[in-house]
């Protein structure tokens, strides 16, 4: 069963006014909400015509039906059509308007308006007769002046429940003519209308900033005033936030207490009292303002705090608790008919936000007040800075007739329940109870309710005190209807003993009359011995357990019987046709069509209406959880057993095994490469299928050239394919071998850089192969071993052989001789067999044989005309040994090159 708390209010009669007058709010940029008191819900509205940066207000009738709303300049009727325009409020005023009904006249409403900082029109009121214009209302009196100049603040509260009069309070100068504010003006609204002479309360302050909220407490004993910057500057000054006493009998404001916000966001704007009038909440900001629109419109420049003061403490200032602090622009606070306080959220002055914040438990001290940011979604509309103010007495809490510890006036019960609504037991009091406005015969302080309706009690203490009202919206919800059921399970645990595990929830797959139900299971009809419905092992066959079905929305429940029976029938195991692992990824996983096992599972089973479902584990099949789809990919590579559950009308007929087999493909590489030496054509090379870690005889082969052997012979370049098929399971895989051409090299050129300090040889060849290069001397000794590079350096003069070999497929080696021209730096003709003569090196019969060599002494005298193919010069001139010295030579090579230098002769 599900209960909710009520809120009760003090008024002169049951028809004077109630919280329902605050049931519809229109505010911000097209935003609106409706409080549904019968079920304690809030509905976001998207039908309003109001667009306002700050001020707004609205009024509904005593059953919560919208009458009209305004931004202080225009009034819209309940159909959201313009009722009247030209009022002297301002949508940029903090509290541009408030609506006050005329006492004892449900058809007349006073719309009080105040101007703004830059449009100070003063305080006025206009009169709306709601009976006119076919019940849509019309203004009968426009803009009756009360004050020539006023701040942007206005609030109202009940004076007393005997006269039914109300106080409307504004903040202005003492004479109401200037924009320097120090006086509260309280105007009485009685059955005779609005008294234009105010009760004044003047204080030694000088406030020039009209912005910020003014609020009376719901019980009318306290008043708070937020002066946003006190003096129209953002400098730190006093006189920004005051708490006062208010006398509802006289309208006099007294005993000011100056408060300050212990935060950098210390500019107060929004105000609200808790329903019990013991706590004050302040929405303050950092008041960021610059000379740049872009900076002012940047949300990151704005911060706000939500602060609570405990008015029951001796030092109210030190009781301060910061409930919330975040990036946010300033905004208003407003009590709702559900007893919660709502916070206007906006990013900047121009940019709203699609949410309201909520203080869920505003009577609780500190963070127990439970502030919830972004609690009410207004999309597609947005909140701005203001929320609609109401007569604060609407929210005055007195007594609770539901008394179940919850926080609204709705009480949800179930068929068959009875409940006692209890008011205050006051000696000598008279109690009047109604249901849906119809008088009930009960005249005591409590009432037993057994049917749905809107219950109200009016208590007349008969002692001169005000009457006390209470209300409760009572709803009796039907209990769910759930039939007795039987659940049949298979006995597949290997023991045919009639004992197995059940998933009891499988008996309740269909909703009851569309309701969302929660199920609990018990072994006793009293519902005291609960069991696990997801996996319960019966104790006998059959066994009756008991089901409690609870409506999730209402909490109403009923019990029914669930009989558990165990079937001893069987079905066949099955092996699905094995598949090859040929889905592109060789991981042992493959998609299976599980329906292909149906025929084998049911083979030989009597022809009855059977349903088959598949599960990964026996436990899943037994409890009917995690059912598999028809197309299932195994999770255990190559071999896996799953389970089929066969049912007849939700009764288990049998559970069987289904084996899933994925065969491996032949273990070969998908691609290969080989080379064919064109210079060896028409010789053949051998290709093989390349079976890895297995006997080639276990497979068959089909080559693209028609060969069916493990190996094949080819003598042409190209792509060759071989399909390898397992003789055991028929799975196959195809390998492609790319045979590329290779060849011995062909010399294009050998470039020599000689007669230098670093002689080099660069070999240029062409061919289809990949080549390495080596250099051998004239004695066929390795001078430079094989290398990837085709260039050799640091070569001593002489005759060499260049070798080029194909390393790609060993197609062969080619060679060519090369000469490196050079000369010795000295010689020693002493007949020791070493350096006994001097000659140009690298000249031979093949290389530069017609070279011309001449030798000179240091004076330029020709000493020798040297034959390049001779043994060389022995250091003699005309048969005589020449002295040790440097000698010069000139060489003209056969290829036309000329070079000159010197060498040393020494002994």
PDB file of N, CA and C in Angstrom, residues 629-675:
ATOM      1  N   UNK A 629      19.039 -16.751 -30.309  1.00  0.00           N
ATOM      2  CA  UNK A 629      18.341 -16.543 -31.565  1.00  0.00           C
ATOM      3  C   UNK A 629      18.543 -17.721 -32.501  1.00  0.00           C
ATOM      4  N   UNK A 630      17.825 -17.715 -33.610  1.00  0.00           N
ATOM      5  CA  UNK A 630      17.925 -18.812 -34.582  1.00  0.00           C
ATOM      6  C   UNK A 630      19.332 -18.889 -35.142  1.00  0.00           C
ATOM      7  N   UNK A 631      19.911 -17.754 -35.526  1.00  0.00           N
ATOM      8  CA  UNK A 631      21.270 -17.718 -36.052  1.00  0.00           C
ATOM      9  C   UNK A 631      22.226 -17.448 -34.894  1.00  0.00           C
ATOM     10  N   UNK A 632      23.008 -18.442 -34.570  1.00  0.00           N
ATOM     11  CA  UNK A 632      23.853 -18.386 -33.381  1.00  0.00           C
ATOM     12  C   UNK A 632      25.298 -18.669 -33.748  1.00  0.00           C
ATOM     13  N   UNK A 633      26.202 -17.832 -33.243  1.00  0.00           N
ATOM     14  CA  UNK A 633      27.641 -18.049 -33.413  1.00  0.00           C
ATOM     15  C   UNK A 633      28.195 -18.667 -32.136  1.00  0.00           C
ATOM     16  N   UNK A 634      28.795 -19.848 -32.288  1.00  0.00           N
ATOM     17  CA  UNK A 634      29.344 -20.519 -31.112  1.00  0.00           C
ATOM     18  C   UNK A 634      30.397 -19.653 -30.427  1.00  0.00           C
ATOM     19  N   UNK A 635      30.532 -19.824 -29.125  1.00  0.00           N
ATOM     20  CA  UNK A 635      31.487 -19.040 -28.337  1.00  0.00           C
ATOM     21  C   UNK A 635      32.703 -19.857 -27.925  1.00  0.00           C
ATOM     22  N   UNK A 636      32.604 -21.189 -28.034  1.00  0.00           N
ATOM     23  CA  UNK A 636      33.743 -22.054 -27.737  1.00  0.00           C
ATOM     24  C   UNK A 636      34.275 -22.578 -29.070  1.00  0.00           C
ATOM     25  N   UNK A 637      35.533 -22.317 -29.411  1.00  0.00           N
ATOM     26  CA  UNK A 637      36.044 -22.651 -30.745  1.00  0.00           C
ATOM     27  C   UNK A 637      35.962 -24.145 -31.040  1.00  0.00           C
ATOM     28  N   UNK A 638      35.534 -24.440 -32.252  1.00  0.00           N
ATOM     29  CA  UNK A 638      35.593 -25.765 -32.893  1.00  0.00           C
ATOM     30  C   UNK A 638      34.588 -26.780 -32.339  1.00  0.00           C
ATOM     31  N   UNK A 639      34.315 -26.768 -31.032  1.00  0.00           N
ATOM     32  CA  UNK A 639      33.312 -27.702 -30.530  1.00  0.00           C
ATOM     33  C   UNK A 639      32.613 -27.081 -29.323  1.00  0.00           C
ATOM     34  N   UNK A 640      31.276 -27.131 -29.362  1.00  0.00           N
ATOM     35  CA  UNK A 640      30.504 -26.589 -28.243  1.00  0.00           C
ATOM     36  C   UNK A 640      29.175 -27.337 -28.165  1.00  0.00           C
ATOM     37  N   UNK A 641      28.748 -27.576 -26.940  1.00  0.00           N
ATOM     38  CA  UNK A 641      27.432 -28.180 -26.704  1.00  0.00           C
ATOM     39  C   UNK A 641      26.497 -27.115 -26.144  1.00  0.00           C
ATOM     40  N   UNK A 642      25.363 -26.921 -26.813  1.00  0.00           N
ATOM     41  CA  UNK A 642      24.314 -26.058 -26.296  1.00  0.00           C
ATOM     42  C   UNK A 642      23.107 -26.932 -25.986  1.00  0.00           C
ATOM     43  N   UNK A 643      22.011 -26.298 -25.534  1.00  0.00           N
ATOM     44  CA  UNK A 643      20.878 -27.081 -25.059  1.00  0.00           C
ATOM     45  C   UNK A 643      19.587 -26.568 -25.675  1.00  0.00           C
ATOM     46  N   UNK A 644      18.747 -27.548 -26.062  1.00  0.00           N
ATOM     47  CA  UNK A 644      17.431 -27.246 -26.622  1.00  0.00           C
ATOM     48  C   UNK A 644      16.373 -27.575 -25.583  1.00  0.00           C
ATOM     49  N   UNK A 645      15.477 -26.629 -25.360  1.00  0.00           N
ATOM     50  CA  UNK A 645      14.351 -26.853 -24.440  1.00  0.00           C
ATOM     51  C   UNK A 645      13.091 -26.990 -25.281  1.00  0.00           C
ATOM     52  N   UNK A 646      12.399 -28.095 -25.112  1.00  0.00           N
ATOM     53  CA  UNK A 646      11.161 -28.363 -25.850  1.00  0.00           C
ATOM     54  C   UNK A 646       9.993 -28.192 -24.884  1.00  0.00           C
ATOM     55  N   UNK A 647       9.002 -27.388 -25.295  1.00  0.00           N
ATOM     56  CA  UNK A 647       7.858 -27.106 -24.435  1.00  0.00           C
ATOM     57  C   UNK A 647       6.556 -27.390 -25.159  1.00  0.00           C
ATOM     58  N   UNK A 648       5.567 -27.750 -24.378  1.00  0.00           N
ATOM     59  CA  UNK A 648       4.198 -27.903 -24.860  1.00  0.00           C
ATOM     60  C   UNK A 648       3.332 -26.966 -24.039  1.00  0.00           C
ATOM     61  N   UNK A 649       2.949 -25.822 -24.681  1.00  0.00           N
ATOM     62  CA  UNK A 649       2.126 -24.808 -23.986  1.00  0.00           C
ATOM     63  C   UNK A 649       2.781 -24.363 -22.684  1.00  0.00           C
ATOM     64  N   UNK A 650       4.066 -24.004 -22.760  1.00  0.00           N
ATOM     65  CA  UNK A 650       4.870 -23.487 -21.646  1.00  0.00           C
ATOM     66  C   UNK A 650       5.180 -24.555 -20.602  1.00  0.00           C
ATOM     67  N   UNK A 651       4.816 -25.811 -20.898  1.00  0.00           N
ATOM     68  CA  UNK A 651       5.194 -26.916 -20.013  1.00  0.00           C
ATOM     69  C   UNK A 651       6.399 -27.618 -20.600  1.00  0.00           C
ATOM     70  N   UNK A 652       7.432 -27.846 -19.791  1.00  0.00           N
ATOM     71  CA  UNK A 652       8.665 -28.422 -20.311  1.00  0.00           C
ATOM     72  C   UNK A 652       8.448 -29.885 -20.700  1.00  0.00           C
ATOM     73  N   UNK A 653       8.809 -30.225 -21.929  1.00  0.00           N
ATOM     74  CA  UNK A 653       8.687 -31.590 -22.436  1.00  0.00           C
ATOM     75  C   UNK A 653      10.026 -32.324 -22.367  1.00  0.00           C
ATOM     76  N   UNK A 654      11.112 -31.572 -22.531  1.00  0.00           N
ATOM     77  CA  UNK A 654      12.429 -32.192 -22.455  1.00  0.00           C
ATOM     78  C   UNK A 654      13.527 -31.199 -22.784  1.00  0.00           C
ATOM     79  N   UNK A 655      14.736 -31.512 -22.318  1.00  0.00           N
ATOM     80  CA  UNK A 655      15.923 -30.700 -22.627  1.00  0.00           C
ATOM     81  C   UNK A 655      16.967 -31.631 -23.216  1.00  0.00           C
ATOM     82  N   UNK A 656      17.515 -31.264 -24.358  1.00  0.00           N
ATOM     83  CA  UNK A 656      18.489 -32.126 -25.031  1.00  0.00           C
ATOM     84  C   UNK A 656      19.750 -31.350 -25.365  1.00  0.00           C
ATOM     85  N   UNK A 657      20.811 -32.112 -25.664  1.00  0.00           N
ATOM     86  CA  UNK A 657      22.087 -31.515 -26.058  1.00  0.00           C
ATOM     87  C   UNK A 657      22.117 -31.326 -27.570  1.00  0.00           C
ATOM     88  N   UNK A 658      22.752 -30.266 -27.994  1.00  0.00           N
ATOM     89  CA  UNK A 658      22.977 -30.006 -29.420  1.00  0.00           C
ATOM     90  C   UNK A 658      24.453 -29.666 -29.578  1.00  0.00           C
ATOM     91  N   UNK A 659      25.159 -30.530 -30.342  1.00  0.00           N
ATOM     92  CA  UNK A 659      26.586 -30.305 -30.547  1.00  0.00           C
ATOM     93  C   UNK A 659      26.817 -29.456 -31.780  1.00  0.00           C
ATOM     94  N   UNK A 660      27.694 -28.487 -31.652  1.00  0.00           N
ATOM     95  CA  UNK A 660      28.097 -27.613 -32.746  1.00  0.00           C
ATOM     96  C   UNK A 660      29.566 -27.885 -33.043  1.00  0.00           C
ATOM     97  N   UNK A 661      29.862 -28.250 -34.312  1.00  0.00           N
ATOM     98  CA  UNK A 661      31.232 -28.616 -34.687  1.00  0.00           C
ATOM     99  C   UNK A 661      31.693 -27.694 -35.808  1.00  0.00           C
ATOM    100  N   UNK A 662      32.876 -27.117 -35.627  1.00  0.00           N
ATOM    101  CA  UNK A 662      33.524 -26.308 -36.660  1.00  0.00           C
ATOM    102  C   UNK A 662      34.840 -26.988 -37.008  1.00  0.00           C
ATOM    103  N   UNK A 663      34.963 -27.463 -38.245  1.00  0.00           N
ATOM    104  CA  UNK A 663      36.189 -28.143 -38.681  1.00  0.00           C
ATOM    105  C   UNK A 663      37.222 -27.134 -39.150  1.00  0.00           C
ATOM    106  N   UNK A 664      38.490 -27.450 -38.827  1.00  0.00           N
ATOM    107  CA  UNK A 664      39.574 -26.570 -39.236  1.00  0.00           C
ATOM    108  C   UNK A 664      39.831 -26.715 -40.731  1.00  0.00           C
ATOM    109  N   UNK A 665      40.295 -25.646 -41.342  1.00  0.00           N
ATOM    110  CA  UNK A 665      40.709 -25.676 -42.739  1.00  0.00           C
ATOM    111  C   UNK A 665      42.135 -26.235 -42.813  1.00  0.00           C
ATOM    112  N   UNK A 666      42.537 -26.754 -43.993  1.00  0.00           N
ATOM    113  CA  UNK A 666      43.932 -27.198 -44.145  1.00  0.00           C
ATOM    114  C   UNK A 666      44.899 -26.103 -43.725  1.00  0.00           C
ATOM    115  N   UNK A 667      45.960 -26.529 -43.055  1.00  0.00           N
ATOM    116  CA  UNK A 667      46.931 -25.577 -42.537  1.00  0.00           C
ATOM    117  C   UNK A 667      47.961 -25.261 -43.620  1.00  0.00           C
ATOM    118  N   UNK A 668      47.616 -24.289 -44.454  1.00  0.00           N
ATOM    119  CA  UNK A 668      48.520 -23.817 -45.500  1.00  0.00           C
ATOM    120  C   UNK A 668      48.494 -22.301 -45.500  1.00  0.00           C
ATOM    121  N   UNK A 669      49.545 -21.713 -46.052  1.00  0.00           N
ATOM    122  CA  UNK A 669      49.549 -20.281 -46.257  1.00  0.00           C
ATOM    123  C   UNK A 669      48.676 -19.944 -47.459  1.00  0.00           C
ATOM    124  N   UNK A 670      47.991 -18.810 -47.387  1.00  0.00           N
ATOM    125  CA  UNK A 670      47.096 -18.441 -48.486  1.00  0.00           C
ATOM    126  C   UNK A 670      47.855 -17.965 -49.713  1.00  0.00           C
ATOM    127  N   UNK A 671      49.086 -17.484 -49.523  1.00  0.00           N
ATOM    128  CA  UNK A 671      49.859 -16.959 -50.649  1.00  0.00           C
ATOM    129  C   UNK A 671      51.293 -17.480 -50.570  1.00  0.00           C
ATOM    130  N   UNK A 672      51.950 -17.508 -51.723  1.00  0.00           N
ATOM    131  CA  UNK A 672      53.353 -17.872 -51.792  1.00  0.00           C
ATOM    132  C   UNK A 672      54.009 -17.171 -52.967  1.00  0.00           C
ATOM    133  N   UNK A 673      55.331 -17.234 -53.023  1.00  0.00           N
ATOM    134  CA  UNK A 673      56.059 -16.576 -54.112  1.00  0.00           C
ATOM    135  C   UNK A 673      57.250 -17.451 -54.494  1.00  0.00           C
ATOM    136  N   UNK A 674      57.507 -17.508 -55.810  1.00  0.00           N
ATOM    137  CA  UNK A 674      58.666 -18.234 -56.311  1.00  0.00           C
ATOM    138  C   UNK A 674      59.188 -17.475 -57.531  1.00  0.00           C
ATOM    139  N   UNK A 675      60.381 -17.893 -58.035  1.00  0.00           N
ATOM    140  CA  UNK A 675      61.012 -17.185 -59.156  1.00  0.00           C
ATOM    141  C   UNK A 675      61.422 -18.180 -60.239  1.00  0.00           C
TER     142      UNK A 675
END
